Amino acid sequence: MQLVLFFVLALLAVAGAVGVVLSKNAVYSALALLLNFAVLAVFYIMLNAQFLGVVQVIVYAGAIVVLFLFVIMLIGGQLAPDALTAGSRRPARVVALIAGLVALAGLAYGLVSGALAPQTGQVQGSGSVQAIGRVLFTDYLLPFELASVLLLVAMIGAVVLARKPTKS
Amino acid sequence: MNWIEVFLIPFIKSLVLILALLTGFAYMTYYERKVLARFHVRYGPNRAGPFGLLQPVADAIKAIFKEEIIPAHVDKWVYLAAPVLALIPALIAFAVIPIGPDLNLFGRQVSLYIADVNIGFLYVLAVASVGTYGVILAGWSSNNNYSLLGALRTAAQMVSYELPLGIILVAVVLTTSLATGEGSLSLVGLVQQERPWWVWLWLWVAFPIFFICMLAETNRSPFDLPETENELVAGFQTEYGGIKFALFFMAEYIHMITASAIMATVFFGGWQGPFVDRWPALGILYFVVKVILVLFLFLWVRASVPRVRYDQLMHFCWKFLFPVSLVYLAITAVLVALL
């Protein structure tokens, strides 16, 4: 039952990911990305990590893809192919190919060496809000606070950039 | 595997809930027109059936039998998917809201909610954040400047107002740990919990802020900027007609019902009320009455407050509601830590 569900969802996730790359229209790409994120959220919930699943929906589906769509609508997604002519795209292609091959090699190494093998003997309820909250505010307090400071700095930077320049 | 427990009962519950919500939508339009008419010193619909009670039926038949028009300049698939995407979040948010206490039906203990998940509050926020898509995609796929403007406004408005909304909900979650020492994110647990009177008072302080955010989330007047009739000619809905327009209409009204149900659950004790222990079915009645009363607030505001300007809307959210909700959260946190 769970295995069947997994394969159906995995197929959907891969279809979404392929759709992001292949579709000509930027809005369709964003929608395919949305599909991919939604399926990932379902995966998290199937793995008993409800908190991660919901946060995946709130942050990625609810905010980030909305912002993508926002930008695409304001700027117009159809402009991109004309701006990049075939000649200027060649170096980018080579870099992307190398990066993709490196990522694939890393994945293959992980699978062969067993570093990516599933964890056994997992703790019950390890994905619940309570468990994550407890760990976040005890063992990982410093990284957590540092990340929040980082976000705050980014936000202040955005406000400074967006502000109207004062008249001199 | 007990397939009755796993599939059949949730299926029947969902079906009943959806039918109830759709009927609720139909009579919500009637309720709104009657109430608005009273505010305007008019009669409102009174021709179809006694007191005009069959008016929603007449409206539904009219919408269904209208000619289906798909304009030539739209992006067809996204155009057709948008009304559906607008409606689904409004419906599924109800899954975690308890409508009444457990009932004994046909010799079986039946709970009156579809899912008691330990992430109820987060689920509500997640569904709210997905609700934006219907409007944004409708505006974009219509290939019309007015629609696009409406859609962009919606995106900014809903993303902004979710912030104070979420912060108030965090404060409410904090108060759940006061009684038992262990907090919970479940809406079902929230209603069953006994809370002292001063917690209720403190919660009601936050209710106006929460209500204002909900007005903006559901795109209701005075925050109906996405569809301002007089400057954007109905905004994102301009290119939609017939049953597709009715779907957007449905989404808006069911959103309103869902928002009222959330507010009744979080701030007014959901199905709790006198004598519920003896007659559990009474809980459903209390819940429905509370939802109708909160819905009246929506209509009252619509009848009496003019629409705000777009920059006022954003200023109000970021410079007033957001700081106020943060202060409220901080005070709640201190209170919970001290008590």
PDB file of N, CA and C in Angstrom, chain A residues 85-131:
ATOM      1  N   THR A  85      20.991  34.452 -26.455  1.00  0.00           N
ATOM      2  CA  THR A  85      21.124  33.846 -27.777  1.00  0.00           C
ATOM      3  C   THR A  85      21.931  32.558 -27.658  1.00  0.00           C
ATOM      4  N   ALA A  86      21.916  31.775 -28.748  1.00  0.00           N
ATOM      5  CA  ALA A  86      22.532  30.441 -28.695  1.00  0.00           C
ATOM      6  C   ALA A  86      24.022  30.523 -28.363  1.00  0.00           C
ATOM      7  N   GLY A  87      24.700  31.549 -28.887  1.00  0.00           N
ATOM      8  CA  GLY A  87      26.136  31.647 -28.660  1.00  0.00           C
ATOM      9  C   GLY A  87      26.482  31.896 -27.206  1.00  0.00           C
ATOM     10  N   SER A  88      25.711  32.787 -26.578  1.00  0.00           N
ATOM     11  CA  SER A  88      26.050  33.130 -25.211  1.00  0.00           C
ATOM     12  C   SER A  88      25.635  32.019 -24.245  1.00  0.00           C
ATOM     13  N   ARG A  89      24.833  31.071 -24.740  1.00  0.00           N
ATOM     14  CA  ARG A  89      24.362  30.036 -23.840  1.00  0.00           C
ATOM     15  C   ARG A  89      25.359  28.877 -23.718  1.00  0.00           C
ATOM     16  N   ARG A  90      26.319  28.810 -24.685  1.00  0.00           N
ATOM     17  CA  ARG A  90      27.174  27.623 -24.705  1.00  0.00           C
ATOM     18  C   ARG A  90      28.000  27.431 -23.430  1.00  0.00           C
ATOM     19  N   PRO A  91      28.705  28.477 -22.928  1.00  0.00           N
ATOM     20  CA  PRO A  91      29.466  28.267 -21.688  1.00  0.00           C
ATOM     21  C   PRO A  91      28.575  27.837 -20.534  1.00  0.00           C
ATOM     22  N   ALA A  92      27.375  28.442 -20.471  1.00  0.00           N
ATOM     23  CA  ALA A  92      26.453  28.076 -19.387  1.00  0.00           C
ATOM     24  C   ALA A  92      26.104  26.604 -19.476  1.00  0.00           C
ATOM     25  N   ARG A  93      25.935  26.110 -20.731  1.00  0.00           N
ATOM     26  CA  ARG A  93      25.594  24.700 -20.903  1.00  0.00           C
ATOM     27  C   ARG A  93      26.704  23.802 -20.383  1.00  0.00           C
ATOM     28  N   VAL A  94      27.944  24.172 -20.719  1.00  0.00           N
ATOM     29  CA  VAL A  94      29.076  23.339 -20.297  1.00  0.00           C
ATOM     30  C   VAL A  94      29.143  23.295 -18.771  1.00  0.00           C
ATOM     31  N   VAL A  95      29.006  24.469 -18.142  1.00  0.00           N
ATOM     32  CA  VAL A  95      29.063  24.527 -16.673  1.00  0.00           C
ATOM     33  C   VAL A  95      27.950  23.687 -16.069  1.00  0.00           C
ATOM     34  N   ALA A  96      26.732  23.817 -16.636  1.00  0.00           N
ATOM     35  CA  ALA A  96      25.594  23.075 -16.094  1.00  0.00           C
ATOM     36  C   ALA A  96      25.817  21.585 -16.240  1.00  0.00           C
ATOM     37  N   LEU A  97      26.382  21.178 -17.386  1.00  0.00           N
ATOM     38  CA  LEU A  97      26.632  19.758 -17.614  1.00  0.00           C
ATOM     39  C   LEU A  97      27.605  19.217 -16.569  1.00  0.00           C
ATOM     40  N   ILE A  98      28.711  19.969 -16.347  1.00  0.00           N
ATOM     41  CA  ILE A  98      29.704  19.512 -15.378  1.00  0.00           C
ATOM     42  C   ILE A  98      29.090  19.434 -13.981  1.00  0.00           C
ATOM     43  N   ALA A  99      28.349  20.481 -13.611  1.00  0.00           N
ATOM     44  CA  ALA A  99      27.742  20.493 -12.277  1.00  0.00           C
ATOM     45  C   ALA A  99      26.784  19.323 -12.108  1.00  0.00           C
ATOM     46  N   GLY A 100      25.984  19.058 -13.163  1.00  0.00           N
ATOM     47  CA  GLY A 100      25.048  17.949 -13.085  1.00  0.00           C
ATOM     48  C   GLY A 100      25.765  16.627 -12.937  1.00  0.00           C
ATOM     49  N   LEU A 101      26.859  16.446 -13.692  1.00  0.00           N
ATOM     50  CA  LEU A 101      27.613  15.186 -13.621  1.00  0.00           C
ATOM     51  C   LEU A 101      28.219  15.009 -12.232  1.00  0.00           C
ATOM     52  N   VAL A 102      28.746  16.104 -11.665  1.00  0.00           N
ATOM     53  CA  VAL A 102      29.328  16.014 -10.318  1.00  0.00           C
ATOM     54  C   VAL A 102      28.254  15.600  -9.317  1.00  0.00           C
ATOM     55  N   ALA A 103      27.060  16.226  -9.428  1.00  0.00           N
ATOM     56  CA  ALA A 103      25.981  15.891  -8.497  1.00  0.00           C
ATOM     57  C   ALA A 103      25.596  14.427  -8.637  1.00  0.00           C
ATOM     58  N   LEU A 104      25.503  13.951  -9.891  1.00  0.00           N
ATOM     59  CA  LEU A 104      25.144  12.550 -10.129  1.00  0.00           C
ATOM     60  C   LEU A 104      26.194  11.624  -9.542  1.00  0.00           C
ATOM     61  N   ALA A 105      27.500  11.981  -9.739  1.00  0.00           N
ATOM     62  CA  ALA A 105      28.576  11.144  -9.228  1.00  0.00           C
ATOM     63  C   ALA A 105      28.502  11.071  -7.707  1.00  0.00           C
ATOM     64  N   GLY A 106      28.226  12.222  -7.085  1.00  0.00           N
ATOM     65  CA  GLY A 106      28.115  12.231  -5.625  1.00  0.00           C
ATOM     66  C   GLY A 106      26.989  11.338  -5.155  1.00  0.00           C
ATOM     67  N   LEU A 107      25.851  11.418  -5.864  1.00  0.00           N
ATOM     68  CA  LEU A 107      24.694  10.598  -5.505  1.00  0.00           C
ATOM     69  C   LEU A 107      25.026   9.118  -5.650  1.00  0.00           C
ATOM     70  N   ALA A 108      25.698   8.771  -6.768  1.00  0.00           N
ATOM     71  CA  ALA A 108      26.051   7.380  -7.009  1.00  0.00           C
ATOM     72  C   ALA A 108      27.009   6.875  -5.926  1.00  0.00           C
ATOM     73  N   TYR A 109      27.986   7.718  -5.568  1.00  0.00           N
ATOM     74  CA  TYR A 109      28.927   7.329  -4.531  1.00  0.00           C
ATOM     75  C   TYR A 109      28.192   7.066  -3.213  1.00  0.00           C
ATOM     76  N   GLY A 110      27.256   7.981  -2.899  1.00  0.00           N
ATOM     77  CA  GLY A 110      26.500   7.818  -1.664  1.00  0.00           C
ATOM     78  C   GLY A 110      25.721   6.519  -1.637  1.00  0.00           C
ATOM     79  N   LEU A 111      25.125   6.164  -2.782  1.00  0.00           N
ATOM     80  CA  LEU A 111      24.323   4.933  -2.849  1.00  0.00           C
ATOM     81  C   LEU A 111      25.207   3.707  -2.738  1.00  0.00           C
ATOM     82  N   VAL A 112      26.374   3.750  -3.435  1.00  0.00           N
ATOM     83  CA  VAL A 112      27.246   2.578  -3.445  1.00  0.00           C
ATOM     84  C   VAL A 112      27.902   2.371  -2.090  1.00  0.00           C
ATOM     85  N   SER A 113      28.381   3.469  -1.486  1.00  0.00           N
ATOM     86  CA  SER A 113      29.114   3.327  -0.229  1.00  0.00           C
ATOM     87  C   SER A 113      28.187   3.102   0.959  1.00  0.00           C
ATOM     88  N   GLY A 114      26.902   3.328   0.770  1.00  0.00           N
ATOM     89  CA  GLY A 114      25.968   3.080   1.863  1.00  0.00           C
ATOM     90  C   GLY A 114      25.760   4.285   2.765  1.00  0.00           C
ATOM     91  N   ALA A 115      26.342   5.426   2.429  1.00  0.00           N
ATOM     92  CA  ALA A 115      26.167   6.615   3.265  1.00  0.00           C
ATOM     93  C   ALA A 115      24.746   7.145   3.186  1.00  0.00           C
ATOM     94  N   LEU A 116      24.059   6.850   2.088  1.00  0.00           N
ATOM     95  CA  LEU A 116      22.681   7.331   1.927  1.00  0.00           C
ATOM     96  C   LEU A 116      21.648   6.286   2.319  1.00  0.00           C
ATOM     97  N   ALA A 117      22.119   5.146   2.886  1.00  0.00           N
ATOM     98  CA  ALA A 117      21.177   4.089   3.258  1.00  0.00           C
ATOM     99  C   ALA A 117      20.240   4.607   4.346  1.00  0.00           C
ATOM    100  N   PRO A 118      18.993   4.131   4.379  1.00  0.00           N
ATOM    101  CA  PRO A 118      18.044   4.633   5.369  1.00  0.00           C
ATOM    102  C   PRO A 118      18.496   4.329   6.795  1.00  0.00           C
ATOM    103  N   GLN A 119      18.239   5.292   7.683  1.00  0.00           N
ATOM    104  CA  GLN A 119      18.553   5.107   9.094  1.00  0.00           C
ATOM    105  C   GLN A 119      17.633   4.047   9.685  1.00  0.00           C
ATOM    106  N   THR A 120      18.192   3.191  10.494  1.00  0.00           N
ATOM    107  CA  THR A 120      17.339   2.208  11.168  1.00  0.00           C
ATOM    108  C   THR A 120      17.222   2.578  12.628  1.00  0.00           C
ATOM    109  N   GLY A 121      16.182   2.028  13.263  1.00  0.00           N
ATOM    110  CA  GLY A 121      15.983   2.273  14.693  1.00  0.00           C
ATOM    111  C   GLY A 121      15.703   3.728  15.000  1.00  0.00           C
ATOM    112  N   GLN A 122      14.843   4.356  14.177  1.00  0.00           N
ATOM    113  CA  GLN A 122      14.552   5.769  14.393  1.00  0.00           C
ATOM    114  C   GLN A 122      13.663   5.933  15.632  1.00  0.00           C
ATOM    115  N   VAL A 123      13.726   7.133  16.240  1.00  0.00           N
ATOM    116  CA  VAL A 123      12.980   7.404  17.453  1.00  0.00           C
ATOM    117  C   VAL A 123      11.511   7.630  17.101  1.00  0.00           C
ATOM    118  N   GLN A 124      10.633   7.152  17.949  1.00  0.00           N
ATOM    119  CA  GLN A 124       9.203   7.354  17.706  1.00  0.00           C
ATOM    120  C   GLN A 124       8.851   8.839  17.813  1.00  0.00           C
ATOM    121  N   GLY A 125       8.054   9.314  16.866  1.00  0.00           N
ATOM    122  CA  GLY A 125       7.585  10.699  16.925  1.00  0.00           C
ATOM    123  C   GLY A 125       8.698  11.715  16.748  1.00  0.00           C
ATOM    124  N   SER A 126       9.760  11.323  16.065  1.00  0.00           N
ATOM    125  CA  SER A 126      10.902  12.229  15.944  1.00  0.00           C
ATOM    126  C   SER A 126      10.590  13.420  15.048  1.00  0.00           C
ATOM    127  N   GLY A 127       9.522  13.335  14.253  1.00  0.00           N
ATOM    128  CA  GLY A 127       9.216  14.443  13.349  1.00  0.00           C
ATOM    129  C   GLY A 127       8.138  15.360  13.870  1.00  0.00           C
ATOM    130  N   SER A 128       7.661  15.124  15.088  1.00  0.00           N
ATOM    131  CA  SER A 128       6.565  15.937  15.596  1.00  0.00           C
ATOM    132  C   SER A 128       7.065  17.331  15.961  1.00  0.00           C
ATOM    133  N   VAL A 129       6.119  18.256  16.105  1.00  0.00           N
ATOM    134  CA  VAL A 129       6.479  19.636  16.418  1.00  0.00           C
ATOM    135  C   VAL A 129       7.223  19.694  17.739  1.00  0.00           C
ATOM    136  N   GLN A 130       6.738  18.931  18.742  1.00  0.00           N
ATOM    137  CA  GLN A 130       7.360  18.977  20.072  1.00  0.00           C
ATOM    138  C   GLN A 130       8.809  18.543  19.998  1.00  0.00           C
ATOM    139  N   ALA A 131       9.063  17.417  19.294  1.00  0.00           N
ATOM    140  CA  ALA A 131      10.423  16.883  19.243  1.00  0.00           C
ATOM    141  C   ALA A 131      11.358  17.872  18.548  1.00  0.00           C
TER     142      ALA A 131
END
